[in-house]
Amino acid sequence: MIRTSSKVVATCVVATFLWVSAAMAGEVEVLHWWTSGGEAAAVGVLKDMLKKEGHDWKDFAVSGGAGANAMTALKSRAVSGNPPTAAQVKGPQIQQWAEMGVLANLDDVAKANNWDKLVPPQVAKIMKYDGHWVAVPVNVHKINWMWCNPEVFRKAKAKIPTTWDEFVVSSDKIKKAGFIPVAFGGQNWQEATAFESIVVGVGGVDFYVNTLVKADPKAIDSDTMVKAFETLRTVKKYTDKNAPGRDWNLATSMVIKGQAAMQFMGDWAKGEFTAAGQSPGVDYVAVPVPGTSNSYLFNVDSFIMFKVKDKAAQEAQKTMARLILSPEFQTVFNLNKGSIPVRFGIDRTKFDDVAHRSMSEFEATASDGSLQPSMAHEMAVYPAVRGAMFDVITNFYNSDMSAKEAAKKLAAAVKEAETE
Ligand code: GAL
């Protein structure tokens, strides 16, 4: 008798639960630019987890590395009064969207899930506007990596370089042996990605901060900046003639296939090696860009949620926000993406040596001040300044402008962008 009634109660409870979750099943339309092999595998984890919770994922993927196309698409949707419910937006741009008053406040999810304790303060600062959580951090990418094919180096009898002088010696040998020394994609953000690593490698952390974070024209118009531009030109010398316009993941695949020896790229490149079934230390080697072994240029991906009226959609947004910082998502997503978890308390054992190195360096550089935001990946300066920097870097890279002139132009462009 008692058994029967508890069964009835249980059935009713399950039925009620199903009804509630079906009633609250909402949809999130998610704008992102994760379309390469590794990126798609990583974002697929979030899609699946959200679906498991009973919500729908409407994919709004806009391809194009580093998200310039995605941001254009986002602006046009927002201008027409119809933004997606969630969007991949980073760094100072989060503040700009929040200032417009269009972002959902995520404080209750943050409170219920203890984000203030779990997220490092340097990252939390970027995600909050006026003290309120308006964005969810996803991961931490390190920019100043050099991805190498050890087999190509062996065949060319060349050493994996740790200095720019060694880089020239090794690149000459690699070229002679019939390989492409540097796999490169000639797109402005890829040029800027290589350039910012060169700036920290050539000038050190303080110089990087003064020039690409504080954007001080005096520091920019200097001999050290001239040297940085000259080094960028040296790198270009070792790229192939098909580099212009090439997507970053195609450049990574040249290293994977053994056509090229190295690529300067953030660790989303690792996602491509993983997707191709390759292992670090065996099929590929990841080392710091020459001269940058003591610095860490960081890039944190994040999502903002736009205000919506529909209760079920609000529920879906909150679920997505909660899932992103859950241990399961942080582990599986970052294993696919090549980045490291953005929150404390994640078991490291599933991660490989490259991730372990990044985790240790993230902690070490956070305490000694050499953890610095990436300019190229929207962490350091407002879009207008970043755009001005991109223009000069790409004009220099794609012309015969002298390094001296480039340093002068960069200083002038930054000055102008700041007064706009
Ligand atoms: C970065 C982004 C990464 C990666 C890369 C290439 O800006 O933070 O997640 O995907 O662009 O698209």
Short mmCIF file of C-alpha atoms and ligand atoms in Angstrom, two decimals:
data_model
loop_
_atom_site.label_atom_id
_atom_site.label_comp_id
_atom_site.label_asym_id
_atom_site.label_seq_id
_atom_site.Cartn_x
_atom_site.Cartn_y
_atom_site.Cartn_z
CA MET A 1 0.00 0.00 0.00
CA ILE A 2 2.68 2.40 1.08
CA ARG A 3 4.77 1.33 -1.90
CA THR A 4 1.98 2.01 -4.36
CA SER A 5 1.34 5.48 -3.06
CA SER A 6 5.02 6.44 -3.13
CA LYS A 7 5.12 5.23 -6.73
CA VAL A 8 2.16 7.42 -7.54
CA VAL A 9 3.80 10.37 -5.83
CA ALA A 10 7.03 9.74 -7.71
CA THR A 11 5.19 9.57 -11.02
CA CYS A 12 3.44 12.83 -10.27
CA VAL A 13 6.71 14.48 -9.32
CA VAL A 14 8.39 13.33 -12.53
CA ALA A 15 5.38 14.44 -14.58
CA THR A 16 5.40 17.86 -12.92
CA PHE A 17 9.14 18.19 -13.46
CA LEU A 18 8.83 17.30 -17.13
CA TRP A 19 6.01 19.78 -17.54
CA VAL A 20 8.01 22.53 -15.82
CA SER A 21 11.15 21.92 -17.82
CA ALA A 22 9.18 21.66 -21.06
CA ALA A 23 7.37 24.89 -20.21
CA MET A 24 10.67 26.64 -19.51
CA ALA A 25 12.47 25.23 -22.54
CA GLY A 26 13.88 28.31 -24.17
CA GLU A 27 16.12 29.12 -27.07
CA VAL A 28 19.41 30.92 -27.15
CA GLU A 29 20.61 32.30 -30.44
CA VAL A 30 24.38 32.38 -30.12
CA LEU A 31 26.64 34.54 -32.25
CA HIS A 32 30.23 33.23 -32.41
CA TRP A 33 33.10 32.81 -34.87
CA TRP A 34 34.24 29.34 -33.90
CA THR A 35 34.18 27.55 -37.24
CA SER A 36 37.60 25.90 -37.64
CA GLY A 37 37.98 22.19 -36.78
CA GLY A 38 39.14 22.70 -33.20
CA GLU A 39 36.85 25.67 -32.58
CA ALA A 40 33.76 23.86 -33.87
CA ALA A 41 34.52 20.82 -31.72
CA ALA A 42 34.83 23.09 -28.70
CA VAL A 43 31.64 25.08 -29.24
CA GLY A 44 29.81 21.81 -29.97
CA VAL A 45 30.33 20.90 -26.30
CA LEU A 46 28.29 23.91 -25.21
CA LYS A 47 25.56 23.20 -27.75
CA ASP A 48 25.20 19.62 -26.50
CA MET A 49 25.21 20.56 -22.83
CA LEU A 50 22.53 23.20 -23.34
CA LYS A 51 20.37 20.79 -25.31
CA LYS A 52 20.72 18.20 -22.53
CA GLU A 53 19.22 20.76 -20.16
CA GLY A 54 16.21 21.01 -22.44
CA HIS A 55 17.02 24.28 -24.22
CA ASP A 56 17.50 24.97 -27.90
CA TRP A 57 20.62 26.39 -29.49
CA LYS A 58 20.20 28.51 -32.59
CA ASP A 59 23.58 28.76 -34.22
CA PHE A 60 24.68 32.16 -35.53
CA ALA A 61 28.20 31.32 -36.65
CA VAL A 62 30.06 33.96 -38.66
CA SER A 63 33.39 32.64 -39.89
CA GLY A 64 36.57 34.70 -39.88
CA GLY A 65 39.41 34.37 -37.40
CA ALA A 66 39.49 36.78 -34.45
CA GLY A 67 35.87 37.74 -35.04
CA ALA A 68 35.95 40.92 -37.15
CA ASN A 69 33.16 39.59 -39.41
CA ALA A 70 31.19 38.38 -36.41
CA MET A 71 31.35 41.83 -34.79
CA THR A 72 30.11 43.48 -37.98
CA ALA A 73 27.19 41.04 -38.09
CA LEU A 74 26.44 41.69 -34.43
CA LYS A 75 26.37 45.45 -34.89
CA SER A 76 24.01 45.27 -37.83
CA ARG A 77 21.61 42.98 -35.96
CA ALA A 78 21.76 45.23 -32.89
CA VAL A 79 21.18 48.38 -34.95
CA SER A 80 18.05 46.83 -36.43
CA GLY A 81 16.82 46.19 -32.89
CA ASN A 82 17.11 42.43 -33.15
CA PRO A 83 20.32 41.29 -31.45
CA PRO A 84 20.92 37.58 -30.85
CA THR A 85 20.32 36.43 -27.27
CA ALA A 86 24.00 35.67 -26.65
CA ALA A 87 27.16 36.82 -28.38
CA GLN A 88 30.88 36.14 -28.18
CA VAL A 89 32.25 39.55 -27.22
CA LYS A 90 35.52 40.31 -25.47
CA GLY A 91 37.53 42.80 -23.45
CA PRO A 92 36.72 46.54 -23.45
CA GLN A 93 33.89 45.96 -25.94
CA ILE A 94 31.92 44.35 -23.12
CA GLN A 95 31.93 47.72 -21.38
CA GLN A 96 30.79 49.47 -24.52
CA TRP A 97 27.77 47.17 -24.94
CA ALA A 98 26.96 47.45 -21.24
CA GLU A 99 27.05 51.26 -21.41
CA MET A 100 24.26 51.12 -23.98
CA GLY A 101 22.07 49.39 -21.40
CA VAL A 102 21.28 46.40 -23.60
CA LEU A 103 22.93 43.63 -21.57
CA ALA A 104 21.27 41.23 -19.16
CA ASN A 105 22.45 41.32 -15.57
CA LEU A 106 23.93 37.95 -14.60
CA ASP A 107 24.40 38.66 -10.89
CA ASP A 108 21.96 36.01 -9.68
CA VAL A 109 23.66 33.21 -11.66
CA ALA A 110 27.02 34.53 -10.50
CA LYS A 111 25.92 34.57 -6.88
CA ALA A 112 24.31 31.14 -6.95
CA ASN A 113 27.45 29.67 -8.49
CA ASN A 114 30.04 31.58 -6.53
CA TRP A 115 31.74 33.27 -9.52
CA ASP A 116 33.36 35.92 -7.32
CA LYS A 117 35.39 33.19 -5.63
CA LEU A 118 35.99 31.05 -8.71
CA VAL A 119 37.09 33.60 -11.30
CA PRO A 120 40.49 35.33 -10.96
CA PRO A 121 39.98 39.04 -10.16
CA GLN A 122 41.90 40.19 -13.28
CA VAL A 123 39.33 38.34 -15.39
CA ALA A 124 36.26 39.22 -13.29
CA LYS A 125 37.08 42.91 -13.78
CA ILE A 126 36.67 42.57 -17.54
CA MET A 127 33.33 40.76 -17.16
CA LYS A 128 31.71 43.32 -14.84
CA TYR A 129 30.16 46.67 -15.57
CA ASP A 130 29.46 49.01 -12.71
CA GLY A 131 30.06 46.14 -10.28
CA HIS A 132 27.58 43.79 -12.00
CA TRP A 133 28.33 40.63 -13.97
CA VAL A 134 27.38 41.24 -17.61
CA ALA A 135 29.59 38.63 -19.31
CA VAL A 136 30.67 35.04 -18.70
CA PRO A 137 34.33 34.14 -19.22
CA VAL A 138 34.98 30.94 -21.12
CA ASN A 139 38.71 30.27 -21.18
CA VAL A 140 42.21 31.70 -21.18
CA HIS A 141 44.26 31.62 -24.37
CA LYS A 142 47.95 32.43 -24.43
CA ILE A 143 49.10 34.32 -27.53
CA ASN A 144 52.90 34.18 -27.57
CA TRP A 145 53.32 30.57 -28.70
CA MET A 146 55.34 29.21 -31.57
CA TRP A 147 54.02 25.90 -32.98
CA CYS A 148 56.71 23.70 -34.49
CA ASN A 149 56.92 20.54 -36.54
CA PRO A 150 59.93 18.73 -35.01
CA GLU A 151 60.29 16.43 -38.02
CA VAL A 152 60.87 19.38 -40.33
CA PHE A 153 63.48 20.77 -37.95
CA ARG A 154 65.18 17.35 -37.83
CA LYS A 155 65.23 16.99 -41.60
CA ALA A 156 66.67 20.49 -41.98
CA LYS A 157 69.18 19.85 -39.15
CA ALA A 158 67.94 23.04 -37.55
CA LYS A 159 67.39 23.96 -33.91
CA ILE A 160 64.03 25.19 -32.59
CA PRO A 161 64.94 28.85 -31.98
CA THR A 162 64.77 30.63 -28.63
CA THR A 163 66.23 33.95 -29.85
CA TRP A 164 65.64 36.00 -32.99
CA ASP A 165 69.24 35.38 -34.12
CA GLU A 166 68.67 31.63 -33.87
CA PHE A 167 65.39 32.11 -35.72
CA VAL A 168 67.28 33.47 -38.74
CA VAL A 169 69.88 30.69 -38.68
CA SER A 170 67.25 27.95 -38.41
CA SER A 171 64.93 29.52 -40.99
CA ASP A 172 67.76 29.67 -43.54
CA LYS A 173 68.47 25.96 -43.02
CA ILE A 174 64.78 25.07 -43.28
CA LYS A 175 64.43 27.02 -46.51
CA LYS A 176 67.51 25.33 -47.95
CA ALA A 177 66.07 21.94 -47.07
CA GLY A 178 63.01 22.76 -49.18
CA PHE A 179 60.46 23.60 -46.49
CA ILE A 180 58.57 26.80 -45.67
CA PRO A 181 60.07 28.18 -42.43
CA VAL A 182 56.99 30.13 -41.29
CA ALA A 183 53.36 29.20 -41.97
CA PHE A 184 51.58 32.53 -42.13
CA GLY A 185 48.20 33.92 -42.99
CA GLY A 186 48.31 37.44 -44.35
CA GLN A 187 45.28 38.96 -42.62
CA ASN A 188 45.59 42.06 -40.49
CA TRP A 189 44.80 40.30 -37.20
CA GLN A 190 47.33 37.56 -37.89
CA GLU A 191 50.01 40.15 -38.64
CA ALA A 192 49.09 41.93 -35.40
CA THR A 193 49.18 38.66 -33.45
CA ALA A 194 52.73 37.95 -34.59
CA PHE A 195 53.69 41.58 -34.09
CA GLU A 196 52.57 41.86 -30.48
CA SER A 197 54.55 38.75 -29.56
CA ILE A 198 57.55 40.27 -31.31
CA VAL A 199 57.08 43.54 -29.38
CA VAL A 200 57.18 41.76 -26.04
CA GLY A 201 60.03 39.53 -27.25
CA VAL A 202 62.16 42.40 -28.50
CA GLY A 203 61.30 45.08 -25.95
CA GLY A 204 60.22 43.21 -22.81
CA VAL A 205 57.04 43.45 -20.74
CA ASP A 206 57.32 47.11 -19.70
CA PHE A 207 57.85 48.19 -23.27
CA TYR A 208 54.84 46.12 -24.35
CA VAL A 209 52.67 47.75 -21.69
CA ASN A 210 53.77 51.28 -22.56
CA THR A 211 53.28 50.81 -26.28
CA LEU A 212 50.43 48.37 -26.90
CA VAL A 213 48.44 48.67 -23.66
CA LYS A 214 48.92 52.27 -22.55
CA ALA A 215 49.47 53.32 -26.17
CA ASP A 216 51.97 56.01 -25.22
CA PRO A 217 53.10 57.74 -28.45
CA LYS A 218 56.50 58.62 -26.96
CA ALA A 219 57.26 54.99 -26.13
CA ILE A 220 55.99 53.93 -29.54
CA ASP A 221 58.17 56.31 -31.55
CA SER A 222 61.39 54.69 -30.35
CA ASP A 223 64.37 52.63 -31.49
CA THR A 224 62.96 49.54 -29.79
CA MET A 225 59.76 49.83 -31.83
CA VAL A 226 61.88 50.21 -34.97
CA LYS A 227 63.61 46.97 -34.03
CA ALA A 228 60.25 45.26 -33.51
CA PHE A 229 59.07 46.29 -36.98
CA GLU A 230 62.37 45.13 -38.48
CA THR A 231 61.88 41.75 -36.82
CA LEU A 232 58.37 41.49 -38.26
CA ARG A 233 59.88 42.07 -41.69
CA THR A 234 62.45 39.35 -41.03
CA VAL A 235 59.62 36.96 -40.21
CA LYS A 236 57.87 37.88 -43.46
CA LYS A 237 61.00 36.95 -45.39
CA TYR A 238 60.48 33.34 -44.34
CA THR A 239 56.81 33.02 -45.30
CA ASP A 240 55.60 31.64 -48.65
CA LYS A 241 54.10 33.60 -51.51
CA ASN A 242 50.61 32.20 -50.93
CA ALA A 243 50.38 33.64 -47.41
CA PRO A 244 48.27 36.73 -48.26
CA GLY A 245 44.66 36.15 -47.23
CA ARG A 246 45.26 32.64 -45.90
CA ASP A 247 43.13 31.65 -42.89
CA TRP A 248 45.02 30.90 -39.68
CA ASN A 249 43.84 27.29 -39.48
CA LEU A 250 45.13 26.60 -43.00
CA ALA A 251 48.50 27.91 -41.85
CA THR A 252 48.35 25.57 -38.85
CA SER A 253 47.58 22.69 -41.16
CA MET A 254 50.82 23.41 -43.09
CA VAL A 255 52.70 22.73 -39.85
CA ILE A 256 50.55 19.66 -39.13
CA LYS A 257 51.30 18.24 -42.58
CA GLY A 258 55.03 18.97 -42.41
CA GLN A 259 55.04 21.55 -45.20
CA ALA A 260 56.11 24.33 -42.86
CA ALA A 261 58.27 24.40 -39.73
CA MET A 262 56.61 26.97 -37.45
CA GLN A 263 53.61 29.19 -36.87
CA PHE A 264 53.24 32.17 -34.54
CA MET A 265 49.73 31.85 -33.14
CA GLY A 266 47.69 31.71 -29.95
CA ASP A 267 46.84 28.32 -28.55
CA TRP A 268 43.60 27.94 -30.45
CA ALA A 269 46.12 26.48 -32.93
CA LYS A 270 46.48 23.62 -30.47
CA GLY A 271 42.80 22.85 -31.08
CA GLU A 272 43.71 22.14 -34.72
CA PHE A 273 46.54 19.76 -33.77
CA THR A 274 44.15 18.00 -31.37
CA ALA A 275 41.41 17.78 -34.00
CA ALA A 276 43.98 16.22 -36.37
CA GLY A 277 44.78 13.58 -33.74
CA GLN A 278 48.29 14.92 -33.04
CA SER A 279 50.01 14.90 -29.64
CA PRO A 280 52.27 17.54 -28.12
CA GLY A 281 55.90 16.58 -27.67
CA VAL A 282 55.50 13.88 -30.33
CA ASP A 283 53.92 15.27 -33.49
CA TYR A 284 54.30 18.93 -32.63
CA VAL A 285 56.15 21.11 -30.17
CA ALA A 286 54.89 24.34 -28.58
CA VAL A 287 57.48 26.83 -27.36
CA PRO A 288 57.38 30.55 -26.52
CA VAL A 289 57.95 33.03 -29.35
CA PRO A 290 61.69 33.93 -29.22
CA GLY A 291 62.44 36.20 -26.30
CA THR A 292 59.06 35.76 -24.60
CA SER A 293 59.69 32.88 -22.20
CA ASN A 294 58.92 35.07 -19.20
CA SER A 295 55.80 36.74 -20.48
CA TYR A 296 52.20 35.75 -21.05
CA LEU A 297 49.93 37.70 -23.36
CA PHE A 298 46.45 36.60 -22.43
CA ASN A 299 43.18 36.46 -24.32
CA VAL A 300 39.94 35.56 -22.58
CA ASP A 301 36.90 34.59 -24.60
CA SER A 302 33.51 35.47 -23.16
CA PHE A 303 29.81 35.71 -23.89
CA ILE A 304 27.44 38.57 -23.25
CA MET A 305 23.68 38.07 -23.04
CA PHE A 306 21.25 40.62 -24.44
CA LYS A 307 18.14 41.61 -22.46
CA VAL A 308 15.11 39.55 -23.51
CA LYS A 309 11.48 39.67 -22.36
CA ASP A 310 10.59 36.01 -22.87
CA LYS A 311 10.92 34.12 -19.54
CA ALA A 312 11.91 30.83 -21.17
CA ALA A 313 14.64 32.57 -23.17
CA GLN A 314 15.89 34.22 -19.96
CA GLU A 315 16.01 30.79 -18.36
CA ALA A 316 17.98 29.42 -21.32
CA GLN A 317 20.46 32.31 -21.10
CA LYS A 318 20.99 31.71 -17.40
CA THR A 319 21.47 28.00 -17.97
CA MET A 320 24.06 28.73 -20.64
CA ALA A 321 25.88 31.12 -18.31
CA ARG A 322 25.88 28.57 -15.49
CA LEU A 323 27.08 25.74 -17.76
CA ILE A 324 30.01 27.76 -19.09
CA LEU A 325 31.66 27.95 -15.69
CA SER A 326 30.78 24.38 -14.68
CA PRO A 327 33.75 22.03 -14.15
CA GLU A 328 32.56 19.63 -16.85
CA PHE A 329 32.33 22.32 -19.52
CA GLN A 330 35.58 23.99 -18.49
CA THR A 331 37.36 20.66 -18.90
CA VAL A 332 35.91 19.31 -22.13
CA PHE A 333 35.66 22.66 -23.92
CA ASN A 334 39.23 23.69 -23.13
CA LEU A 335 40.64 20.27 -24.07
CA ASN A 336 39.18 20.85 -27.54
CA LYS A 337 39.91 24.56 -27.79
CA GLY A 338 43.59 24.51 -26.78
CA SER A 339 43.01 27.05 -24.02
CA ILE A 340 43.01 26.53 -20.25
CA PRO A 341 40.13 26.80 -17.76
CA VAL A 342 39.33 30.32 -16.66
CA ARG A 343 38.20 29.35 -13.17
CA PHE A 344 39.89 27.87 -10.14
CA GLY A 345 39.33 24.33 -8.92
CA ILE A 346 39.51 22.33 -12.17
CA ASP A 347 41.31 18.99 -12.09
CA ARG A 348 44.48 19.30 -14.19
CA THR A 349 45.05 15.60 -14.83
CA LYS A 350 43.15 15.41 -18.11
CA PHE A 351 45.21 18.25 -19.61
CA ASP A 352 48.48 17.80 -21.53
CA ASP A 353 51.93 19.32 -21.02
CA VAL A 354 51.23 22.39 -23.14
CA ALA A 355 48.17 23.21 -21.04
CA HIS A 356 50.09 22.51 -17.82
CA ARG A 357 52.80 24.89 -18.91
CA SER A 358 50.22 27.54 -19.72
CA MET A 359 48.48 27.02 -16.36
CA SER A 360 51.74 27.37 -14.40
CA GLU A 361 52.84 30.39 -16.42
CA PHE A 362 49.44 32.04 -16.01
CA GLU A 363 49.78 31.80 -12.24
CA ALA A 364 53.44 32.81 -12.14
CA THR A 365 53.06 35.79 -14.47
CA ALA A 366 49.89 36.93 -12.67
CA SER A 367 51.88 37.36 -9.50
CA ASP A 368 55.00 38.98 -11.00
CA GLY A 369 53.21 41.44 -13.31
CA SER A 370 54.21 39.91 -16.63
CA LEU A 371 50.70 38.66 -17.35
CA GLN A 372 49.50 41.22 -19.87
CA PRO A 373 46.43 41.63 -22.08
CA SER A 374 46.64 40.96 -25.80
CA MET A 375 46.21 44.03 -27.99
CA ALA A 376 45.50 42.00 -31.13
CA HIS A 377 42.77 40.00 -29.39
CA GLU A 378 40.86 42.91 -27.95
CA MET A 379 41.97 42.70 -24.35
CA ALA A 380 44.09 45.82 -24.08
CA VAL A 381 42.79 48.89 -25.90
CA TYR A 382 39.48 50.23 -27.17
CA PRO A 383 38.48 49.24 -30.71
CA ALA A 384 39.40 52.64 -32.23
CA VAL A 385 42.99 52.44 -30.96
CA ARG A 386 43.28 48.79 -31.90
CA GLY A 387 41.98 49.60 -35.40
CA ALA A 388 44.56 52.37 -35.78
CA MET A 389 47.32 49.99 -34.69
CA PHE A 390 46.12 47.28 -37.08
CA ASP A 391 46.17 49.72 -40.00
CA VAL A 392 49.77 50.75 -39.48
CA ILE A 393 50.99 47.20 -38.84
CA THR A 394 49.30 45.85 -41.95
CA ASN A 395 50.41 48.77 -44.11
CA PHE A 396 53.98 48.22 -42.99
CA TYR A 397 53.75 44.46 -43.50
CA ASN A 398 52.36 44.79 -47.00
CA SER A 399 54.59 47.56 -48.35
CA ASP A 400 58.20 48.58 -48.34
CA MET A 401 57.63 51.25 -45.67
CA SER A 402 60.75 51.58 -43.49
CA ALA A 403 60.60 50.38 -39.89
CA LYS A 404 61.43 53.90 -38.75
CA GLU A 405 58.52 55.36 -40.63
CA ALA A 406 56.23 52.65 -39.27
CA ALA A 407 57.15 53.50 -35.68
CA LYS A 408 56.43 57.19 -36.37
CA LYS A 409 53.15 56.38 -38.11
CA LEU A 410 52.07 54.11 -35.27
CA ALA A 411 52.70 56.85 -32.70
CA ALA A 412 50.76 59.39 -34.79
CA ALA A 413 47.86 57.02 -35.47
CA VAL A 414 47.45 56.19 -31.81
CA LYS A 415 47.49 59.86 -30.85
CA GLU A 416 44.79 60.60 -33.38
CA ALA A 417 42.61 57.64 -32.40
CA GLU A 418 42.76 58.64 -28.77
CA THR A 419 41.62 62.16 -29.41
CA GLU A 420 38.70 61.03 -31.58
C1 GAL B 1 40.53 34.78 -31.07
C2 GAL B 1 39.60 34.05 -30.14
C3 GAL B 1 39.94 32.63 -30.11
C4 GAL B 1 40.19 32.04 -31.48
C5 GAL B 1 40.81 33.00 -32.49
C6 GAL B 1 40.74 32.59 -33.94
O1 GAL B 1 40.29 36.15 -31.04
O2 GAL B 1 39.74 34.56 -28.85
O3 GAL B 1 38.98 31.93 -29.39
O4 GAL B 1 39.15 31.35 -31.92
O5 GAL B 1 40.33 34.28 -32.36
O6 GAL B 1 39.45 32.65 -34.43
#
